[in-house]
PDB file of C-alpha atoms in Angstrom:
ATOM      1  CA  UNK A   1     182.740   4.538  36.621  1.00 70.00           C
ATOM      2  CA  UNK A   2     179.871   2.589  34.692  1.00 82.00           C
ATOM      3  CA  UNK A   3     176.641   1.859  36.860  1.00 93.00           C
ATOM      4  CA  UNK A   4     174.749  -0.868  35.663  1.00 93.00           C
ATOM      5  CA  UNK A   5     170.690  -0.009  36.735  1.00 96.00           C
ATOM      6  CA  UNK A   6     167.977  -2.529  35.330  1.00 96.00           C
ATOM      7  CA  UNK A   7     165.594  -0.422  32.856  1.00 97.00           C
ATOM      8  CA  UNK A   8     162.710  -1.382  34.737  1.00 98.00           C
ATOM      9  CA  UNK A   9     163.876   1.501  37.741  1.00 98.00           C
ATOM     10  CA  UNK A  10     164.573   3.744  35.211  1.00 98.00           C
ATOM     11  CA  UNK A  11     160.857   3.550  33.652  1.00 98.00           C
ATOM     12  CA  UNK A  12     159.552   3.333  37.705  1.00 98.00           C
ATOM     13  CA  UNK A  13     160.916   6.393  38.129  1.00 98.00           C
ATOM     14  CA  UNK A  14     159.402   8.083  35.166  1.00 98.00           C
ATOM     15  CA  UNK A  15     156.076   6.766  35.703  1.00 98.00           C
ATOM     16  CA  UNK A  16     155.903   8.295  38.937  1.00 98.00           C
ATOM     17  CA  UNK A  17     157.528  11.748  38.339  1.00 98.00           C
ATOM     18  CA  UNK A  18     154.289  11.548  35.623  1.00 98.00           C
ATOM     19  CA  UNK A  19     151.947  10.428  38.012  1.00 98.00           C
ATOM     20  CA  UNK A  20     152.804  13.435  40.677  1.00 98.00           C
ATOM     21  CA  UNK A  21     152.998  16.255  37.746  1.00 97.00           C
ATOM     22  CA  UNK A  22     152.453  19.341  38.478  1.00 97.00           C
ATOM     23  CA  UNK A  23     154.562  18.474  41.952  1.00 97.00           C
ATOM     24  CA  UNK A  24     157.837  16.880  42.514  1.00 97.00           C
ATOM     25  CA  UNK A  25     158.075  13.189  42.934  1.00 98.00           C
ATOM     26  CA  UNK A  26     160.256  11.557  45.607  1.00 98.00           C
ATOM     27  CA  UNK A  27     161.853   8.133  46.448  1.00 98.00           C
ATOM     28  CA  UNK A  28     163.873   5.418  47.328  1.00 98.00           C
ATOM     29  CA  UNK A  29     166.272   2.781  46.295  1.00 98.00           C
ATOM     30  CA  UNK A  30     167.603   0.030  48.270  1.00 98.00           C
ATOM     31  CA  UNK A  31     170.607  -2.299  47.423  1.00 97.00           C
ATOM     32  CA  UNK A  32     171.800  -5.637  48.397  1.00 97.00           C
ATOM     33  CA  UNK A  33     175.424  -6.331  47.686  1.00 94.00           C
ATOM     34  CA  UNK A  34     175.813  -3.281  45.819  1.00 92.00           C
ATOM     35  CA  UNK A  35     172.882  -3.766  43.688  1.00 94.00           C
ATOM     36  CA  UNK A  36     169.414  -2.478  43.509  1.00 97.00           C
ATOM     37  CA  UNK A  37     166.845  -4.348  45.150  1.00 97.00           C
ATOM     38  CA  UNK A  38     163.773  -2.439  45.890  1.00 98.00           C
ATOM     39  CA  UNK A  39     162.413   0.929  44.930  1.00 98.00           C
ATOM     40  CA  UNK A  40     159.853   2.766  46.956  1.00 98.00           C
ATOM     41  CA  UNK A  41     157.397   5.702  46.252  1.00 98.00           C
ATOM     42  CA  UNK A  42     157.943   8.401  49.122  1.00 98.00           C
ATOM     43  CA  UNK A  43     155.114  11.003  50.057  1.00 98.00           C
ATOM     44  CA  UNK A  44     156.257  14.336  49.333  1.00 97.00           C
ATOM     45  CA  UNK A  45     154.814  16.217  51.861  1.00 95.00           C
ATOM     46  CA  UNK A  46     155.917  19.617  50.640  1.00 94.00           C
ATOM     47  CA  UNK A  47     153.463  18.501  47.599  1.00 94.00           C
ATOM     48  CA  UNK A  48     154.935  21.308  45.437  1.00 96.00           C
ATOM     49  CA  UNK A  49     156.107  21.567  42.102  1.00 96.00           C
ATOM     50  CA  UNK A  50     159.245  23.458  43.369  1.00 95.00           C
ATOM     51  CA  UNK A  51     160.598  21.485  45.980  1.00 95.00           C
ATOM     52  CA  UNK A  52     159.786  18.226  47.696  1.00 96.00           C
ATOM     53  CA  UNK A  53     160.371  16.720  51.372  1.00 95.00           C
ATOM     54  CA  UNK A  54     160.297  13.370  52.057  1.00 96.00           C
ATOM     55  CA  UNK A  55     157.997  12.232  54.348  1.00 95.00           C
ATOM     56  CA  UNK A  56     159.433  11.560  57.695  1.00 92.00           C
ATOM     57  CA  UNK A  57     157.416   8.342  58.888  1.00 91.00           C
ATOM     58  CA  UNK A  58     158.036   6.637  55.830  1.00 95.00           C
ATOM     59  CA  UNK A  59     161.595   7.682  56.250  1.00 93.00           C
ATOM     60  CA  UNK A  60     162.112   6.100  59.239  1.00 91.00           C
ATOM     61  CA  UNK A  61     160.011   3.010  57.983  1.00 93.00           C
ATOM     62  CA  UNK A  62     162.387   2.540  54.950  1.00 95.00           C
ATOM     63  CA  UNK A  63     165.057   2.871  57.399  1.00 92.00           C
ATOM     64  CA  UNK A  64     163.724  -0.134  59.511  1.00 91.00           C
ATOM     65  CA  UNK A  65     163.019  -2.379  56.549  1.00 96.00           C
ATOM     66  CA  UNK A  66     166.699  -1.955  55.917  1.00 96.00           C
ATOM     67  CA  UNK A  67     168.078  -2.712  59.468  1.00 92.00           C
ATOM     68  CA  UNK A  68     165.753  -5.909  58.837  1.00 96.00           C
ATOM     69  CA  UNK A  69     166.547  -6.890  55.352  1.00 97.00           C
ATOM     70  CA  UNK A  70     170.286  -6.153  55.542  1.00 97.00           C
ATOM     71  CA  UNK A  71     169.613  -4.119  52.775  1.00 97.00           C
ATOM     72  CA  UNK A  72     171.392  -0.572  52.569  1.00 96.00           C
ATOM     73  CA  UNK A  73     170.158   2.616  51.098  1.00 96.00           C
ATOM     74  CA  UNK A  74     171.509   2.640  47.309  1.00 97.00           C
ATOM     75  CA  UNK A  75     169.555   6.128  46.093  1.00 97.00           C
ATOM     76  CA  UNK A  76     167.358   9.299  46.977  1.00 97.00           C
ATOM     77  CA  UNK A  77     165.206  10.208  43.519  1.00 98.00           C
ATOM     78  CA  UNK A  78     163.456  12.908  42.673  1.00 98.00           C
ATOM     79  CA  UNK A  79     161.687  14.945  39.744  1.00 97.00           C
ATOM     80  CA  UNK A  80     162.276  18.182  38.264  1.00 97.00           C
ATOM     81  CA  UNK A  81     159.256  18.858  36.747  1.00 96.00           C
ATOM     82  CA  UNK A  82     160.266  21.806  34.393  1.00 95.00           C
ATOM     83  CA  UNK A  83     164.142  22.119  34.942  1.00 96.00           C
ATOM     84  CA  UNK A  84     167.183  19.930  33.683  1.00 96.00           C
ATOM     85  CA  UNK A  85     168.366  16.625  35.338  1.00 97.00           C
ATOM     86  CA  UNK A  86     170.994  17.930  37.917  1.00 97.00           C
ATOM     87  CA  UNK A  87     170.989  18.616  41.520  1.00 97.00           C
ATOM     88  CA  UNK A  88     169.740  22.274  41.924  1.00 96.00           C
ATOM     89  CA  UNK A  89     171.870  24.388  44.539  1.00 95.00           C
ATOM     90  CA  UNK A  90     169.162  23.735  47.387  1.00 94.00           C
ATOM     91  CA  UNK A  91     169.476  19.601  46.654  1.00 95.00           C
ATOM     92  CA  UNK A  92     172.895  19.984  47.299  1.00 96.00           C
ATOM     93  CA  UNK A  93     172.859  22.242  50.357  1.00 94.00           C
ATOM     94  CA  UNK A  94     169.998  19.985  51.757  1.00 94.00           C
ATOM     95  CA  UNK A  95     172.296  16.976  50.961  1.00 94.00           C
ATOM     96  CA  UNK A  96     174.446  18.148  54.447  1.00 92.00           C
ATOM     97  CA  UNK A  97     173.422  18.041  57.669  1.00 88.00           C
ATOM     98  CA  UNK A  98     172.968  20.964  59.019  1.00 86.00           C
ATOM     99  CA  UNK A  99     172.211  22.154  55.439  1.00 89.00           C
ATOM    100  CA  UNK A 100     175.007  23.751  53.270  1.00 91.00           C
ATOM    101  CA  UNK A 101     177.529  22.435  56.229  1.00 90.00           C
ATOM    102  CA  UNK A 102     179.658  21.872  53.069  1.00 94.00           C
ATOM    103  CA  UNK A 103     183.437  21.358  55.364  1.00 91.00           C
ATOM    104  CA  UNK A 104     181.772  18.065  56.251  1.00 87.00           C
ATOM    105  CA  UNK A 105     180.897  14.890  54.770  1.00 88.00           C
ATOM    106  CA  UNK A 106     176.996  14.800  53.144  1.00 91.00           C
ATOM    107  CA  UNK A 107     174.585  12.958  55.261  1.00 90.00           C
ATOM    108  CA  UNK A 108     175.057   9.611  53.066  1.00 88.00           C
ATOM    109  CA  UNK A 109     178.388   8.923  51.195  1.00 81.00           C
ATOM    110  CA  UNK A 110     177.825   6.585  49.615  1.00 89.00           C
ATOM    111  CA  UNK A 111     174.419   6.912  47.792  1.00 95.00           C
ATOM    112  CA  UNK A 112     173.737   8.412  44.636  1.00 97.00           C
ATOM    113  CA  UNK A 113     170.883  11.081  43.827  1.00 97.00           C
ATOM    114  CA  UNK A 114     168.965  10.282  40.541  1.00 98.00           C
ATOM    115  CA  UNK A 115     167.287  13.711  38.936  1.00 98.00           C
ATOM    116  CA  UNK A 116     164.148  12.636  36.663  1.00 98.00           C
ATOM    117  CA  UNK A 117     163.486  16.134  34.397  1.00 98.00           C
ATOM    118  CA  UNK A 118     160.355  16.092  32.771  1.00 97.00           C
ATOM    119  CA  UNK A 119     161.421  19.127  31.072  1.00 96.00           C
ATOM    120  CA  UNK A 120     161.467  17.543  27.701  1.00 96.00           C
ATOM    121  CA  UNK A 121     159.012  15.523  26.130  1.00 94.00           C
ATOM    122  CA  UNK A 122     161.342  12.546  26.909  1.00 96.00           C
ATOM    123  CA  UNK A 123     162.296  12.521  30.033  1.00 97.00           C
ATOM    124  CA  UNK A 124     166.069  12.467  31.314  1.00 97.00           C
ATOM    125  CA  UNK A 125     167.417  10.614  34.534  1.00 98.00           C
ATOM    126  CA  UNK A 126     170.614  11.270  35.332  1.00 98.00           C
ATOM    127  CA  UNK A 127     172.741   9.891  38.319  1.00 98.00           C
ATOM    128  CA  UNK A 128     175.016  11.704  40.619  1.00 97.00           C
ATOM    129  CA  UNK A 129     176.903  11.909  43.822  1.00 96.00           C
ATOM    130  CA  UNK A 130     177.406  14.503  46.442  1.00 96.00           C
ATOM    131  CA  UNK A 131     180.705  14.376  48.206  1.00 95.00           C
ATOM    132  CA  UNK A 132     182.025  17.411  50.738  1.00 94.00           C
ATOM    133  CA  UNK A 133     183.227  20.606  49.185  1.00 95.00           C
ATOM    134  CA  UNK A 134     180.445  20.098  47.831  1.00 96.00           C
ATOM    135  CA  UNK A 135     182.092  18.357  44.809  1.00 95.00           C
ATOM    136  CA  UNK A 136     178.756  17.148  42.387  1.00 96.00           C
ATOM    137  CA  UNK A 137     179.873  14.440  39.369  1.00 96.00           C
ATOM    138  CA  UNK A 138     177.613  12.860  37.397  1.00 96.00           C
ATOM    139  CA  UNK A 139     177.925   9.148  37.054  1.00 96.00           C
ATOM    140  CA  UNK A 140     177.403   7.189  33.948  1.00 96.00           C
ATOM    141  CA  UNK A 141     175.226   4.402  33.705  1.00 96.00           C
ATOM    142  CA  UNK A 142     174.273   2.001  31.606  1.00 95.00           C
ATOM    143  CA  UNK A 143     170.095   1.286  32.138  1.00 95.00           C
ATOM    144  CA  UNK A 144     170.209  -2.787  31.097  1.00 92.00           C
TER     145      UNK A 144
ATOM    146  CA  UNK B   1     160.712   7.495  83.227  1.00 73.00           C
ATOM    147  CA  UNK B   2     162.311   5.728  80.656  1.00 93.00           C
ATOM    148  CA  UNK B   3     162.169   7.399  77.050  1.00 97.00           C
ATOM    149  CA  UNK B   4     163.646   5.317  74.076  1.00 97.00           C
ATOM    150  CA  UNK B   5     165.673   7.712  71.510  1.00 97.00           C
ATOM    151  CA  UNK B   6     166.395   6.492  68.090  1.00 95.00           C
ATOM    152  CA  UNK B   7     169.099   8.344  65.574  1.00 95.00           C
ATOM    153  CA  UNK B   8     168.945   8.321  62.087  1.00 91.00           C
ATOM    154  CA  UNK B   9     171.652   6.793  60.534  1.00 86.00           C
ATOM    155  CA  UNK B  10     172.853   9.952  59.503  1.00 86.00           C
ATOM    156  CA  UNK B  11     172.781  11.304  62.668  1.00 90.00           C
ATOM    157  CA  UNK B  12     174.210   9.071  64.866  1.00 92.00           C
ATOM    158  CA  UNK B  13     177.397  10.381  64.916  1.00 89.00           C
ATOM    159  CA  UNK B  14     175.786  13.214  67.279  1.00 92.00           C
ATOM    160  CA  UNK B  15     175.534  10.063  69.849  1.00 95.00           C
ATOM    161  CA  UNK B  16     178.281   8.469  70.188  1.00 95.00           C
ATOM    162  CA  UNK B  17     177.191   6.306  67.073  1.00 93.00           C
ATOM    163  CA  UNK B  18     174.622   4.482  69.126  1.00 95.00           C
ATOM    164  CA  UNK B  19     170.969   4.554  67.516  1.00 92.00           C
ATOM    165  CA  UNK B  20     169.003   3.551  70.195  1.00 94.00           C
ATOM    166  CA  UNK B  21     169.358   3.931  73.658  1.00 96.00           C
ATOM    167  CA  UNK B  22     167.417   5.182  77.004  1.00 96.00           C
ATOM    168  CA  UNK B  23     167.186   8.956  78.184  1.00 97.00           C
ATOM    169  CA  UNK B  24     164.869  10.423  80.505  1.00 96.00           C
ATOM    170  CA  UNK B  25     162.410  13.820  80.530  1.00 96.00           C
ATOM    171  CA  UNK B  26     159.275  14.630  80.391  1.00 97.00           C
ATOM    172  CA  UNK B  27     159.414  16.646  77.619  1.00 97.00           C
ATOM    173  CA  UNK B  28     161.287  16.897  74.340  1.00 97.00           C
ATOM    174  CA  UNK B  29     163.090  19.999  75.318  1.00 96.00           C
ATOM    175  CA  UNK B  30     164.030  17.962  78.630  1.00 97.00           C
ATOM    176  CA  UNK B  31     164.711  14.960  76.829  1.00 97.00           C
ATOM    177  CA  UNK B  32     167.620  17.412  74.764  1.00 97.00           C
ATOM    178  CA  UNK B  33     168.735  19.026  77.736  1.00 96.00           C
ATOM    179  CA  UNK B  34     169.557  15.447  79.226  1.00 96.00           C
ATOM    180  CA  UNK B  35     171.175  14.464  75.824  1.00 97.00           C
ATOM    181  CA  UNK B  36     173.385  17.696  75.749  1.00 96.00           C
ATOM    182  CA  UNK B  37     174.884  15.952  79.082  1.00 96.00           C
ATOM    183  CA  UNK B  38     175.143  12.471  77.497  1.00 95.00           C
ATOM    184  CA  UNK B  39     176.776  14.045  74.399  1.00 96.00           C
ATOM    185  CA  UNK B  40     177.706  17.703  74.518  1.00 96.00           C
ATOM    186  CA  UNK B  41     177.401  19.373  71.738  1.00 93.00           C
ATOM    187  CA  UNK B  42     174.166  17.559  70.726  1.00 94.00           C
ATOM    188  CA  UNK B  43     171.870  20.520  71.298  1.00 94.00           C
ATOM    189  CA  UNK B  44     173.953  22.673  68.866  1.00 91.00           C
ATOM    190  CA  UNK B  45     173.124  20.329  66.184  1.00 89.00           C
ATOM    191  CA  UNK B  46     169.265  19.967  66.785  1.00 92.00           C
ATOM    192  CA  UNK B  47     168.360  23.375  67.725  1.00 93.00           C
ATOM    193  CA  UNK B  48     168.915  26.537  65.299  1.00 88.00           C
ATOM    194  CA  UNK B  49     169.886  29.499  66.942  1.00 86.00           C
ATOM    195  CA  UNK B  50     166.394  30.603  68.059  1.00 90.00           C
ATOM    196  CA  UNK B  51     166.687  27.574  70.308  1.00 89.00           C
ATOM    197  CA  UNK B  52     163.885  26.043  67.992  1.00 91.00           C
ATOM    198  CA  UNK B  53     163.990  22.910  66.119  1.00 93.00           C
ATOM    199  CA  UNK B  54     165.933  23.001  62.858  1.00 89.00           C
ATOM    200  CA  UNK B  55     163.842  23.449  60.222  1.00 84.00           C
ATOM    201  CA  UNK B  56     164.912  20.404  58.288  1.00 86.00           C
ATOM    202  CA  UNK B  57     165.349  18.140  61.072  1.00 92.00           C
ATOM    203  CA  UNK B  58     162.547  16.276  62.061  1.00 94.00           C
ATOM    204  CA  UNK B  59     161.321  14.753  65.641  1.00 96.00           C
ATOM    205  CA  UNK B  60     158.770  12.600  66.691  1.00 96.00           C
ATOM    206  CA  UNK B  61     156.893  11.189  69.440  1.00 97.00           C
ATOM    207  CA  UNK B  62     156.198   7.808  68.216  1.00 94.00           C
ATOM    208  CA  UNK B  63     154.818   8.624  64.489  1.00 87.00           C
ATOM    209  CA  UNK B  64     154.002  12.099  65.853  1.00 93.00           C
ATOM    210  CA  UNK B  65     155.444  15.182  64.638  1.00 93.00           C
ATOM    211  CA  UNK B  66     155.925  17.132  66.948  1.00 96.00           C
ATOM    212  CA  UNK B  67     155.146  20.706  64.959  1.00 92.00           C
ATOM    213  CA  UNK B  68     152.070  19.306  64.908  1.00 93.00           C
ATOM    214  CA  UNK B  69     151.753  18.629  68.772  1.00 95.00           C
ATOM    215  CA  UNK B  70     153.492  21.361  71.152  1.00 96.00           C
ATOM    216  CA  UNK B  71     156.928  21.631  69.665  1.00 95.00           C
ATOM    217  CA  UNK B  72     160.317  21.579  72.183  1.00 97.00           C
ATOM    218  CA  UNK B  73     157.117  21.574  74.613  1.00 97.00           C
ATOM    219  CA  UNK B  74     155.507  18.221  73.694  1.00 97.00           C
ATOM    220  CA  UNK B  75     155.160  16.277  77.028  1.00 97.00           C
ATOM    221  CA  UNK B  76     156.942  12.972  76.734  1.00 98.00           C
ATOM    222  CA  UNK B  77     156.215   9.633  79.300  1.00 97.00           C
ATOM    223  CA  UNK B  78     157.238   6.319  80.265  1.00 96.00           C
ATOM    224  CA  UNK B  79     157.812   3.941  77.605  1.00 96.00           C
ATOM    225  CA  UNK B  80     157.441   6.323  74.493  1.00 97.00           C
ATOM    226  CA  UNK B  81     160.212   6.790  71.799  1.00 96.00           C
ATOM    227  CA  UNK B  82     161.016  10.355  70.385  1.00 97.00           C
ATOM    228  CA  UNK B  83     162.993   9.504  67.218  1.00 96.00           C
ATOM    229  CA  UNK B  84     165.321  12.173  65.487  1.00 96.00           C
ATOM    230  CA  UNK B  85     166.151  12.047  61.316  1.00 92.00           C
ATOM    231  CA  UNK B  86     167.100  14.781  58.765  1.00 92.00           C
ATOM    232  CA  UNK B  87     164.432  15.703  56.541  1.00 89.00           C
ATOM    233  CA  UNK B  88     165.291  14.567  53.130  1.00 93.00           C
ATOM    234  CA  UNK B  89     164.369  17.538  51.168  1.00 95.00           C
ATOM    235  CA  UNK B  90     166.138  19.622  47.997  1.00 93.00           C
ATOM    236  CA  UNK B  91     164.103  21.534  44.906  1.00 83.00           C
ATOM    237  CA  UNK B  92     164.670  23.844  42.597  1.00 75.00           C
TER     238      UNK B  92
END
């Protein structure tokens, strides 16, 4: 599977994990028809360099703007600020509801889960997704 | 007394799949009891086995969190809307 992602959410994404250094950045992507559509900054409230949490309100908000738009959620980003692009074992418990319920589907199917590391001095964003198991592939894509 | 209760997508499947609809209580740990009738097993889900909130699940009274008000005890009324959604969390 090839993604096809326009560059410009690739550099957003960047430019905020930056911006939020020393703590983990957070956010979201919406899609219409499959493709991106919007991309939205999300207040970590656990404003930590080791973990983030997404702030609820603005959760919900997102949520709303998507009932409203007819847009669907397409991707839940974050940054690791000094470890390697891929879903740590607490961002894939955390990807289940109740957390580390692994027997049953993840809270979204269908989404994938970018990983900015800032580790390097170039960054790396990689894209993955989370199905039950947990099973955790890494998805190719093509930033256009 | 009318209380408006909105599920996360993710969620919803604790309710039936509906993601907003009327319950009744005056508080939010009334407002669950009277959900566990509506859709048994619900409590299980929301509450960890100290009978407290999950820590990763989040619930508000209107854009109030309710950690930050009285927890399970936060007095609920006509017309308000207690929403329920997952925290979206990881790290590493």
């Amino acid at each position: 599977m090839l993604l096809k992602i326009p560059i410009e959410y690739k550099n957003f994404i960047i430019n905020h994990a930056k911006n939020d250094v020393p703590n983990e950045a957070c956010g979201i992507i919406h899609c219409l028809d499959g493709k991106p559509s919007n991309i939205y900054k999300v207040t970590n409230v656990a404003d930590s360099p080791y973990r983030y949490e997404m702030d609820g309100i603005e959760q919900l908000n997102l949520e709303k703007k998507r009932e409203m738009s007819g847009e669907q959620l397409f991707a839940i980003y974050h940054s690791h600020v000094a470890t390697e692009a891929k879903p740590s074992p607490t961002d894939v418990r955390m990807a289940f509801f109740p957390p580390g319920n692994f027997d049953a589907e993840p809270m979204f199917d269908n989404i994938f889960y970018i990983l900015v590391s800032l580790e390097n001095e170039i960054p790396d964003v990689k894209f993955y997704s989370i199905k039950k198991g947990p099973e955790v592939l890494e998805i190719d894509v093509n930033f256009e | 007394m009318s209380i408006k209760v909105r599920m996360a997508a993710v969620i919803q499947k604790l309710t039936n799949n509906q993601k907003e609809f009327d319950s009744e209580g005056s508080s939010v740990n009334e407002l669950i009891s009277n959900l566990e009738k509506q859709f048994p097993g619900f409590k299980a889900q929301i509450l960890a086995e100290d009978n407290q909130v999950h820590q990763f699940l989040n619930i508000y009274v209107n854009d109030e969190d309710i950690r930050f008000i009285a927890n399970l005890d936060t007095e609920i009324k006509d017309g308000d809307t207690v929403s329920f959604l997952p925290a979206l969390a990881g790290g590493n």
